[in-house]
Every structure is written in structure tokens, then in C-alpha cells.
Amino acid sequence: MAPSKKKHAKSPACIIPGGFAVLPLQFSSDSTARHSLYVKEHKVRAETSSHRPLDRTLFVLNIPPYCSEEVVKELFSRFGRVDSVELRDHPGSSQESGPKLSEFFRLPGKKGFHVGYIVFKKASSLTAVKSHPHDVPLVVCTEQRPVKTGVQKWIHQYTESFIHPEKLQQIVDSFMENYDKRKEQEAERQKKEAKQQQEEEEGWVKVTRGHKGTKARPHSEAANQKTLKKEMKKKKRKELMNFYTWQHRNTQKEHIAELRKKFEEDKQRIALLRAQRKFKPY
Amino acid sequence: MKKKKQVVTEEPAEMIPSEEENEAPIKAKRSKPDAGGEEEVVYHPVKLSRNDLYRPPTAEELNQLKEAESLFHCSLLKMQMEELLKEVALSERRKQQIDSFVQTVTKLLQTVPDSPEVEVSDLSWLSSAVKVPFLLVPKITKGKFHMAPPASIDLIGSYPLGICTKPHVMVDLAVTIPADVLHPKDVVNQRYPRKRALYLAGLAQHLTSSSEIGTMRYSCLHGNRLRPVLLLTPPDKNSSSFTVRVHACPPPGFFKPSRLHPERNNIRTEWYTGLQTSHSEISEPPTPHYNSSVLGDLLPRAHLQFLSAVSSQCSAFADGVALLKVWLRQRELNQGTGCFNGFLTSMLLAYLLTTHRISNTMTAYQLLRNSLNFLASTDLTVNGISLARDPDSTAPSLAEFHNAFQVVFVDPSGHLNMCADMTACTYKQLQHEASVSMQFWDNPTVDGFHSLLMTPKPMIRTSDHVFQLCELVKLQSSCKKLNLLSELMDHSGNYVHTALPFILTLLQRGLDQRIHLLTHSLSPDPEWSVECEAPKYKAQPPLSFGLLLRPELAASVLERGPPADSPKAAAFRQLWGPRSELRRFQDGAITEAVLWDGESMCQKRLVPKQIITHLLQLHADIPESCVRYVGAMVDDVIKSGSEVPSTGEEESLVVVQSYDDLSRKLWRLEGLPLSVTAVQGAHPALRYTQVFPPQPLKTDYSFFDKEKTCRSLVPKEDKPCPAYITPITVICHMEGSGKWPHDRLAIRHIRAAFHIQLGELLRKHHKYTCRPCPTHLDVWKDGLAFRIQVAYHREPQVLRESVNPDGLLVVRDNEEAQALEMATVHKPLLTSTLHGLQQQHPCFGAVCRLAKRWLGAQLFSDDITEDTADLLVASLFLQPAPFTPPGSPQVGFLRFLHLLSSFDWRNNPLVVNLNNQLTAADYTEIKNSFMASRESLPVMFIATPKDTKLSMWTRRAPSVQMLQRVMTVAAESLKVLEQQLMDGSQLQDVKVAMRPPLEVYDVVIHLNPKQVPLLSQAVDPPAVTFSRGVTTGSATQSGGSLPVIDYNPVSLYLAELREAFGDLALFFCDPYGGTVITVLWKPKAFVPVPFKTSQVSARSVEVTGDEASTVPNVEAVLEDFRTMGKGLVKSVEARTEKWAF
């Protein structure tokens, strides 16, 4: 990755073992040092989600912290139209589950180096990327496309963090509405399932504990453990501890053993302290 | 490009070179056994085989086990004592060395040649290489003197008794001056002491020619210039291992003890002053101190006999004395003038044995306990004790002794007061120490052995305030002012010891109720070479005095005296002089009173200083310039600059009051769907421990941009960073109800709804400017920013619950839940508990602030977090053994440094018994569970009543290496600080302890001071200041635009750096106005690793054959430092000399 300035206009792309192509990247045109992006077509055995189509998705490693999704999109549009960009902390399958959250309610992600999944419009863009010469760097911040960092960025961030209470209230309301709807649907589904079960058993009604209307409690780990403990206690209560002479003798023996053990422990503690010269008073 | 680091091969614990080698390092947890050969000592649970445990016990073993269980708290203490005694006892080899050296010296001394008789004042017979160890004032004395071989040479003192202990092994050798050199009337007018000194000089002259003697120096016994001694060391390399002290004595019974009665005079005024006076012998003032010093020379052999008779009966006598000596030495009470020396220790034990207060069969530990108990309960300044069984008729009575001396302990002969030089203050100190020690022994939660016998108690760390008298020459004029001529004569011109008791009484009277105890340093025995003249009295180090303050009274600015017409008023006026004035009080009384200056707490704390300087000036003629007061020297670093200097107590109070008001208003809000169940503060400012408490501010609108939608201010890019406004966190618990959803996202949204509603209500009813966010609600009130967080008590539980594929509800702990619980449960609890502690100990907050200021300045803020630091300081107040709780910020801070540097984190948990909730049984349990799972627990383990198993405050940090570093730096800082504080001759700058060494770091990022909002809090505040958009003047109560809250570019930058490069390097910064960020590469950072998709951040690939490995792309990383902090970073300084490319 020697930053040799100008060699040939057309030098071959650099491919390293593992199949990654190296793309140099620098912050601005007058930067002296470069990062290297490692890119490869996205290939996994069982990609289930539809938004990372195997033939058109580029997998990018080592994206510096100052490149947001928009910046990456801009950067890579020189190789063809970009459909979407997804930046993540670690490589892995997407796990977008649950309802869509407003950006104000999402937990803040890490601001370190990212991996990216770039989906192009056309599959041909992938080859274009991979054959990009390794000594022509991508430039993040240009005059046409300034990227804010440092104080500018923080002030921008601070300004952006404001949200009008009414708007916030709206977001909350719409989410809760959705939530209630989902809850209702869920309840309905459960009811339906229960009904179905009842019907399946052809006229047999399952009898459960508790009066009518209360559902059987959902299983929980804590409840299981509690029951187990109760059993143990019961068993223990029934035992007699001080009945036979040998039991007496045993407790005495145990006492002496306890004293001995403590003595040995103390001896060891002392030995340890002595080894650390802890007894020199001054 | 190849980048390699030199330190890569070193092991992690040595990442940072330690400055002090003799530092006892905690063993690094993960360190492999290193090449140094020091083997790893770790505690493993004992495993005894079944056979060992259950074999039938022998009678002897049973006895031993029972004894260990019943006599001592546990067998551990017994073994600890034994180990300690082994450490201080003399080895056989050493004894042989001593014996042979004593023999040579004896032989040499016996061959002293005779010399012709001369006048005492004629010194021509002495060679110029040897001087007389005596200050010859007045010069002329009558009498004849000649040298002659000694009549006898005997070992006396502790060595022949076998109670001599390390270190500073002293072997006393008594050389008897032959009777024909002396005359029975030599007692008068210092003739005998001078002859004694001449005789010593003669011996020294004889010994100089011998090659069998190493160094020869003079000293004097317990600082008494009338009793010089000759110190001899063996010539070889182990010369420092022991010293032989040669005393010259008169033949036994040479002087009549009755002549040396404390009421007799033996120094004539006429001779001493050189003036003709009309005093007859009867009306001459008594000279008790002079008499007892002569008497002391007569009796050593008798004492030796007495002690050996007593000690032979009690088998543990020697061990008991050794333990007591260790105890005294740790308290600096065993050396110097008027100390409680080893001789007194053995005499005390002998007294207890002969009066049957202890029995002959007791163990050493019992002897120690009983003697401490005796000391604590007996006041020798009032009820002296005597060892004399049947004193002869000429012996003085105890009452006569009390008249002449402050402390009375009479020897077996009945004539000598062995505590003649001791001041009442020293004895009171001894008594105080003994009673405090007894309390700690009896407290099962205190490690008595460690705190009482192993912890040193230097004055600067023991006393709340310390001051020094620098120019001791000035005491001469005090003697004159106090009219002490006869006392001066009695002390043979030693004006320091003459004036000291009077100054002490004066101060005691003046400080009266403000202090528990007044202590003073014991002037060390002077030592000088035989070729030099005896040093002058002023040549000793400055006298230090320590005050143990009564916190509730010490800072009062008013000294209320008796009513004007009462007979006591005259005495009051006499004491305070012109400062005393008549005042009329609100209750109608008209009394004498003195009013001292002091507005803020930090000024009031120095009221004792005003009193001391005033009294010394008024009564003892000691100018203020001679008094060096070291009560509050360190406090400067937390002083905030306003008209009245303040260390933050007043500002904290303003914050707390404003918070109380807010909390009341929150409680009273109506129209919320659920009621408020609790409002709790969760910010250091609300427990008085914020280093720089937030101050009410008024914003200058023209300095900012405006945000239209929310009526808020926004920083401008071209202006300096606006003043930082700390959001003060307040947790507001909402009532639990079935209406709360059972889903994490839904709870998050409901909380946001609460924030909006709270904000709306506060705006409507109280006109506060509010800014609701999903996570919190910012309220601008009284020029302070409060950040209210709504909490729902079941939320952590909801976060922990999940349904596994089988439909089973499982509860799994996770980080998110822990963080939430920390913020909403533990932090508020800690805040309220520590707030309570502040109410009990008024200087708790200030100590915390100093401690955290130090941690910040040394760049450790991220490792020892605020809460951890507060807990550490709390432990100093809750478990002060062997001290008393700190009574001034400075002493608390010094003890904090000592705790940090000396606590054995590897083997011990630090138990902070907040609210006194833990019992002794809990302590054992904590200790046991700690021992059982030491490896998996945090390196720094702090247990509190609510958290006995996990130490949640230190779970994240510090790491082993950082703790190690903190310990070394703390030890170094403590050393430097104590030197600075106790040594007035050095250049005074206590801030040296607050300036971190930057050499150890690999990269230093310099910040643009313009963008550092807390610049003015820096240890060395810069000369230039920037306008930061705040105006002085009282803050408006409510309304107006919302200012810029919690915007600090430095911390934002730091967070980004840590997120981006956290696995490559460590970043350090002083949060209080630091203008540098220092970077340390992690030791393993530069090791090439194979190419992995999860490990390529900021790395470049090197291909060798088919293998691709990655190393950090340092150039790009350094460039990123600049890019990411654009506008904030001034320069990035890579110290490439430390790590090669």
C-alpha cells in the first residue's frame, strides 16, 4: 500500500488472497495517507433477505468513521447507479425485525469503522469496482461534496438533535397506535389458535387450573426453579438430623475438621503475605 | 511499510515503565510468570485430603486449635504477630557481630592513656580533630579535669535484656568515669556534665587512631544536650546495621540523690547570668530538669538489674516490648526529645507486671492490649505512677514531682522521673492513640493487625491541620516575652524546649473547643561528626504542630467569651488582647467576643490559622512570617475564581437547593396520567462531590445562532466553544401500573410521551424553558440545567425477559438492562447515601473533589470513575482506622492517595460500609466469596451493602495495567506532596502532583484552547481567556431561550476516537480543562494478525505468498486523528522515538 503517487494511468487492480480487491481511499485531495477499502461481491450460502440481491451487492470492509451512508453512496456512484447502502458495525446477516423506528428512538450505533453492503442497480458495476486501479484513490471530501467533520459536524449534530415536541408526540402516538393494533392482532390470533385447538380435539374440553377465563400461565424459567426448590425443601424437612449416635459423632468430627481447615487456610494466607514481604512494618 | 513496536515483546503489566522499583506491585492477573524469577503467589482455596481433615486429633493439637480460637480473634492474628516479631527481632548472626564489635571497643577503651590534670575550661590537651560535644555557655567553669582509663565498661539498655529491635539497632555501652576525675560537688553549675563531655571527647580522641572503628559521631540522649553520647559503627560494609552508643557515667552512688531533688537548685543564677545577684541558695529557683538529667546518669545499672529481674519472670516480656515499640514507632512517638522510648516501654510493662495488672503467663498480644488499655485509661499528667516499692525518706513525693514536671512516671529508686522531658501534649497524644487503637481492636470489621501495627501514621496524614514554626531563633525572644529565665536556666539554655510547653498551653487555651488534640513533632536527636562543634539549638528542623479538629466547632468565626461583668472577662481579654471586643447578641446578652474573618467555607476552615498566628504574635513574639500553616495548601486546585474564593461548598448548596425546589414542583404537578413516586438526584453535584459544581449562568444571546422551531441556542462555528453547561441528572420514577406496556420499544415511547407532558406542565405552571427528547427532558431553571429522566421500575426486568423458541420465558442478564439499572436505581441510591455522609462529615465533598481533580489531572478519570472515586473517599470516612475521620480536605486527600497506593487489591476486597448496614458476619462472607472467585472478579473490588458480590462500580474499569499505573503514580504523588508540605525550605508548588508526565505516551494530540469549554478549570489556567457567551450577573429564574447544554467538543471527540480506534490504542484526557489528549498504543496492537473480515478496521494488508496479514495503518490513523477533530485539534505530535516504523 505504498503511496506511490503517479505511476501509470492504468495499473491493474490489486487483489489479495481471500478475493478482496483493495480500493484506496483518502479524506481529501491533499491528504497524505490513505485507508484501503476491501471490497468483494456479497456471497453467502443462504441469504434470505431480499434487500441484498446476491448478484448486485458489494461487500465493503474498513469504511472510515467519517463516511456516512450518503457519502458512501456518492463515492460509489462513479461505478454505476447505487440502489441502497447499508452500514453496519460487523459483517453479518441483516436482522431488521420489529416495527420501523423513527431515528430519534433508535439506539445510537457505534461511530467507528464500518462494513458496508452496497446494492447497485446493475450487476456490471461490481466488476467495474473490482477492476478499479489500486493507485487511484477515492476522495471522500471534495469541493462539490464537502463532508463535515470535527467542530462543524458536532454543531450540526447538536442542531439536528432538536425535535419539536409536537412532532415527537406525533411519532409516539403513531407508534403506540401501531403497537396497540399489533397487540390486538396478536390477541386475536391467540384466541383463534385456542379455538382451533379446541375444535381439533373434537368436543373434548381441556380442563386447566384456575377459574375460567384465566389463561394457563406461560411457562417461565423462574417458575420452574421455584417449584424445584420447594420440592427440595419438603424433602429436607422430613429428614432427622440428630437421631443416631453416629450423627452426633459426625458433627463433632466436622467441627474439628472445620477448625483444622481454617487453621490451614490462615497458614496459607500468612505464607502468601510473607512471600510478598507484607510483614515489614516499616 | 513496516511498522514495528519495541515494546511488543514486553508483557502487558510492564506496558508503562514504573518509576519506583521498590513499589510492591499487585501481581498482574493475566501476566505469565515472568523472566524476573519472582514466582507468582496466588491464593488458592485450601484442599486438604479427607484423611488429613478427619484423622483423630491429638490432645496437643486440640489445645492449640482451641487457644487460637479463643485467645485471638482468629488464628490468623496469632500467626501475623509471630511473623511481625520475626521481622523485627535480631538475627543470631547480627548478635555475634555486635558482641565481637563491643568486645573490640571495650578493649580499646580500656587502654585510654592518662593525661595530666588541667582546668576544666582548658581544652589544649585535645587535638583539634576532636571537639567537645557541649555548648559551653557560659564559658567559664571551675574545676579540674584529667583523662584516665574508665573504671568499668558495661552493656546497658535494651541489648543485654534481649529486647533490642530492628531497625536502628542501638547498643548502649556505659563507660564509668573513674571517681578521681569527679568531685562530689560537681553537680553544681554544669561542672559534672561538662566533665562528662570532656571525658567523651577524650575517648573519641583515643579511638580516632584505631582502624577498628568505622564512623564516629556525637549525638545526645533524647535530645538532652547535657547528656552527649558517642556513636560508633563497625568499619566494614554493614556499618549501617547497628550503632554502639557510648555513655559516660559517674560511679554508682557518686552523687547523693537528695541533692538532686526536683525542688533543689543546682545552677546558680549568678554563675549563669554572670551578674551579681543577691539570691541566697534557698531562694534560687529549682532546677528539676537539670537535676533529673544528672540523676539519669547515675541509675542505668540499677534499672538494668530491675528490668532483667522482672523480664525473667515473664516469658513474653521481650515480645510484648517489641510489639509496643512497633506500635509507637508507627506513630512517631518513639524518637526525639520527650518521646516514649523503648526504655519507658519496658518500664511500663514492668510496672504493669509488678502491680499485677498483667500476669506473667500472658502472651505478647495480651501484653500489648493491656498496656494500651492502661495508657488509654490512666492520665499520668494528673495521677503519676511510681515503680518505687519503699522509697527512702529523701525521695520526693508524687505531688512534688507533679509540681516540677508535666508527666510523672517514677523509677524504682523513687528519685527519678523518667518522663521528665515529656510534654503533656505528647502524653495526651499517646493516650488518644491508645484509646483509638483499643476501639479498633475491638471492632471485628477492622483488620486490627494491619491498621495498628503495619500502617505508619506520619503527622501530615494524621492531623487535620499542620503548622510549623520555621525560625526557631525567634523562640529566644518568646522566652524573654514569656519571662522564662529560670526555666531557661533549668534547661541549660535550650530555648526551644523551654518555650515549647508554654506555647502549647497557650495554643491549647486559644483553640480550646475547636480541637480534639494538639500534637507536636518531637525534635530529633541531633547528630554531628566528632570534628564539628555541637550544633546550635536553632539548627534542628522546624517544629511541627498538628491539630485534630472538631469539625462542628473548628470553623466557627465567633469566639464567644464570658459576659462583660463576669470575673472571667479579664482573663479572656488578656488572652485575646485587642481582638476581644464587647458585642451584643440576639439573645440580649452582652459578652466579650472575638470575631474572625471568613465568608466561604474554605476561608472559615482557616480560622484556626488566624487564632494561632494572632496568639503567637501577641504572647510569644513570634511573627506571622515564621508560622508556616499547611492546612489548606492543596485546596487551591479546586478553588473557583469569584470575588470570594470558595472550594465549592457554597456552589453545591445552591445546586442542591435548586434541585430540592424542582423536586417539590415535580411532586406537585397535576394532570399526569400516572403519579410520580420518587424524584431522585443522580449526579455528583447533588451529593456535593462534583469537582467544579455547576454555577448559575446567564447567556448572552448575541453569541449564538438560534434554532427556530424549539427556541434554542446553537453554537456558532466561528466563535469559541460556548461555556459548558452540565446537565444535572434527576431520575423521576413513575407509578407502576397495568397500563405500562410490556415491551421494550413501547416503554421507550411511553417514556418520551411522559417527557413531553412533564415539559409541557412545567412550562405552563412554572414558565421553565424545557426541551423534551426521547431519552430525557432538559429543564432550564435558575441558570442551571436539569436533565429529568422518567423511569419505570419494571423496565430492567422487561429488558431481561425474552421468550425462547420453546415458548419458555427466560430471564437473561444483559448489558442494556444493567446500564439502565445502574442509571435509575444504583446511582440515585449512591447519591442519596453519599449526600447523607456529607451531612455527617462536612469535608467529605471537598475530599472527593480533590481526589477527582487529581485523578482527572493525572488522566485517570476514565479508569477510576467518579462513582468509584467517591466510594473510595467514602471508605476513608467510614473506615478510618488507624486514623480518625479526615477533618480537612487536605488530609483526606493525602489519605486517599495513600489508600490508592498501598491497598492490596489482589488479596483484599475494599468494603465500604455505607449507612453501617454490614455486620461482622457480612464482612466474613464478603471476604470468603471474594476469595473463592477472585479470578473472575474486577481487579479493583469494592463491596457496598447493596452490592456484596459483584463490585458493579468497577466492573468496566480499571484494568490490571491501569490500576498498577494508578498505584505507582499515587505513591509518587504522595511522596512529592508530603515532602512539599512538610519541608518549607523547598520551592512551594503543590501542583506538581497534578501535572502528569507526558513522556510515557506515544502520541500527544494538542487541542485548540478556543474549543475547550472548560479551559478555566485547568490545573494551570492559561493567561488568555475566551468569551464564551455567558455574562455575569444574577441568572434569571425561568423563561428565555434554552442555552447550549451538554455540548463539549472534547468529550465528543474523545468518544469518537475511542469508538473508532479503541482496540488499537488507549486515549487519555483531563476532563477538567485539559488541552491535550494522550494516546498509548496497546502492546499487542502492532502484532500482524491474519486477514479476517471482522478485524480489518484501520488496518492495511501485507501479502506474503498466499497469506494475507494486517497491521495498523498508522499514517492513516494519525491523519484520521486530525480529520475527525477538525477545528478542535491544533496538532498531532507522534513521538516516534518511542515506537519505530
PDB file of C-alpha atoms in Angstrom, chain B residues 409-498:
ATOM      1  CA  PHE B 409       6.434   8.128  85.993  1.00  0.00           C
ATOM      2  CA  VAL B 410       8.873   7.480  88.831  1.00  0.00           C
ATOM      3  CA  ASP B 411      11.632   4.893  88.564  1.00  0.00           C
ATOM      4  CA  PRO B 412      12.305   2.057  91.088  1.00  0.00           C
ATOM      5  CA  SER B 413      14.674   4.197  93.133  1.00  0.00           C
ATOM      6  CA  GLY B 414      11.950   6.719  93.752  1.00  0.00           C
ATOM      7  CA  HIS B 415      14.140   9.714  92.866  1.00  0.00           C
ATOM      8  CA  LEU B 416      13.960   9.990  89.098  1.00  0.00           C
ATOM      9  CA  ASN B 417      11.010  10.986  86.970  1.00  0.00           C
ATOM     10  CA  MET B 418      11.572   9.043  83.769  1.00  0.00           C
ATOM     11  CA  CYS B 419       9.115  11.218  81.830  1.00  0.00           C
ATOM     12  CA  ALA B 420      10.810  14.475  82.780  1.00  0.00           C
ATOM     13  CA  ASP B 421      11.105  15.790  79.221  1.00  0.00           C
ATOM     14  CA  MET B 422       7.716  14.682  78.011  1.00  0.00           C
ATOM     15  CA  THR B 423       5.157  17.403  77.401  1.00  0.00           C
ATOM     16  CA  ALA B 424       1.572  16.950  78.473  1.00  0.00           C
ATOM     17  CA  CYS B 425       0.580  17.163  74.798  1.00  0.00           C
ATOM     18  CA  THR B 426       2.739  14.202  73.890  1.00  0.00           C
ATOM     19  CA  TYR B 427       1.216  12.158  76.649  1.00  0.00           C
ATOM     20  CA  LYS B 428      -2.282  13.190  75.586  1.00  0.00           C
ATOM     21  CA  GLN B 429      -1.398  12.105  72.074  1.00  0.00           C
ATOM     22  CA  LEU B 430      -0.210   8.773  73.395  1.00  0.00           C
ATOM     23  CA  GLN B 431      -3.409   8.378  75.337  1.00  0.00           C
ATOM     24  CA  HIS B 432      -5.512   9.311  72.346  1.00  0.00           C
ATOM     25  CA  GLU B 433      -3.679   6.842  70.139  1.00  0.00           C
ATOM     26  CA  ALA B 434      -4.066   4.110  72.711  1.00  0.00           C
ATOM     27  CA  SER B 435      -7.786   4.626  73.141  1.00  0.00           C
ATOM     28  CA  VAL B 436      -8.367   4.841  69.381  1.00  0.00           C
ATOM     29  CA  SER B 437      -6.349   1.657  68.941  1.00  0.00           C
ATOM     30  CA  MET B 438      -8.381  -0.125  71.585  1.00  0.00           C
ATOM     31  CA  GLN B 439     -11.543   0.763  69.708  1.00  0.00           C
ATOM     32  CA  PHE B 440     -10.154  -0.686  66.508  1.00  0.00           C
ATOM     33  CA  TRP B 441      -9.012  -3.892  68.185  1.00  0.00           C
ATOM     34  CA  ASP B 442     -12.495  -4.433  69.491  1.00  0.00           C
ATOM     35  CA  ASN B 443     -14.137  -3.762  66.149  1.00  0.00           C
ATOM     36  CA  PRO B 444     -14.354  -7.073  64.310  1.00  0.00           C
ATOM     37  CA  THR B 445     -14.787  -5.364  60.952  1.00  0.00           C
ATOM     38  CA  VAL B 446     -11.377  -3.701  61.160  1.00  0.00           C
ATOM     39  CA  ASP B 447      -8.200  -5.514  60.282  1.00  0.00           C
ATOM     40  CA  GLY B 448      -6.624  -4.536  63.595  1.00  0.00           C
ATOM     41  CA  PHE B 449      -3.232  -6.022  62.960  1.00  0.00           C
ATOM     42  CA  HIS B 450      -2.755  -4.224  59.699  1.00  0.00           C
ATOM     43  CA  SER B 451      -4.093  -0.861  60.714  1.00  0.00           C
ATOM     44  CA  LEU B 452      -2.454  -0.690  64.119  1.00  0.00           C
ATOM     45  CA  LEU B 453       0.899  -2.295  63.655  1.00  0.00           C
ATOM     46  CA  MET B 454       1.574  -2.056  59.938  1.00  0.00           C
ATOM     47  CA  THR B 455       0.284   1.366  58.930  1.00  0.00           C
ATOM     48  CA  PRO B 456       2.530   4.344  59.547  1.00  0.00           C
ATOM     49  CA  LYS B 457       0.901   7.466  60.904  1.00  0.00           C
ATOM     50  CA  PRO B 458       3.048  10.432  59.937  1.00  0.00           C
ATOM     51  CA  MET B 459       1.828  13.730  61.296  1.00  0.00           C
ATOM     52  CA  ILE B 460       0.877  15.202  57.937  1.00  0.00           C
ATOM     53  CA  ARG B 461      -1.501  12.313  57.295  1.00  0.00           C
ATOM     54  CA  THR B 462      -2.806  12.113  60.856  1.00  0.00           C
ATOM     55  CA  SER B 463      -3.530  15.692  61.803  1.00  0.00           C
ATOM     56  CA  ASP B 464      -6.206  17.686  60.066  1.00  0.00           C
ATOM     57  CA  HIS B 465      -4.135  20.850  60.060  1.00  0.00           C
ATOM     58  CA  VAL B 466      -0.406  21.137  60.475  1.00  0.00           C
ATOM     59  CA  PHE B 467       1.704  24.212  61.039  1.00  0.00           C
ATOM     60  CA  GLN B 468       5.378  24.747  61.526  1.00  0.00           C
ATOM     61  CA  LEU B 469       7.499  27.229  63.413  1.00  0.00           C
ATOM     62  CA  CYS B 470      10.247  27.931  60.949  1.00  0.00           C
ATOM     63  CA  GLU B 471      12.816  30.211  62.503  1.00  0.00           C
ATOM     64  CA  LEU B 472      13.413  28.658  65.880  1.00  0.00           C
ATOM     65  CA  VAL B 473      15.730  31.515  66.804  1.00  0.00           C
ATOM     66  CA  LYS B 474      12.589  33.546  67.350  1.00  0.00           C
ATOM     67  CA  LEU B 475      11.798  31.339  70.319  1.00  0.00           C
ATOM     68  CA  GLN B 476      14.590  33.112  72.176  1.00  0.00           C
ATOM     69  CA  SER B 477      12.585  36.281  72.138  1.00  0.00           C
ATOM     70  CA  SER B 478       9.484  34.325  73.145  1.00  0.00           C
ATOM     71  CA  CYS B 479      11.346  33.118  76.226  1.00  0.00           C
ATOM     72  CA  LYS B 480      12.065  36.732  77.018  1.00  0.00           C
ATOM     73  CA  LYS B 481       8.485  37.772  76.359  1.00  0.00           C
ATOM     74  CA  LEU B 482       7.109  34.928  78.440  1.00  0.00           C
ATOM     75  CA  ASN B 483       9.600  35.742  81.199  1.00  0.00           C
ATOM     76  CA  LEU B 484      11.181  32.319  81.392  1.00  0.00           C
ATOM     77  CA  LEU B 485      14.677  32.977  82.735  1.00  0.00           C
ATOM     78  CA  SER B 486      14.642  30.382  85.491  1.00  0.00           C
ATOM     79  CA  GLU B 487      13.173  27.748  83.182  1.00  0.00           C
ATOM     80  CA  LEU B 488      15.833  28.609  80.623  1.00  0.00           C
ATOM     81  CA  MET B 489      18.462  28.070  83.264  1.00  0.00           C
ATOM     82  CA  ASP B 490      16.886  24.759  84.181  1.00  0.00           C
ATOM     83  CA  HIS B 491      17.059  23.651  80.532  1.00  0.00           C
ATOM     84  CA  SER B 492      20.639  24.955  80.369  1.00  0.00           C
ATOM     85  CA  GLY B 493      19.800  27.459  77.695  1.00  0.00           C
ATOM     86  CA  ASN B 494      17.802  25.250  75.366  1.00  0.00           C
ATOM     87  CA  TYR B 495      15.229  27.875  74.494  1.00  0.00           C
ATOM     88  CA  VAL B 496      13.285  25.555  72.167  1.00  0.00           C
ATOM     89  CA  HIS B 497      12.447  23.085  74.911  1.00  0.00           C
ATOM     90  CA  THR B 498      11.947  25.871  77.403  1.00  0.00           C
TER      91      THR B 498
END
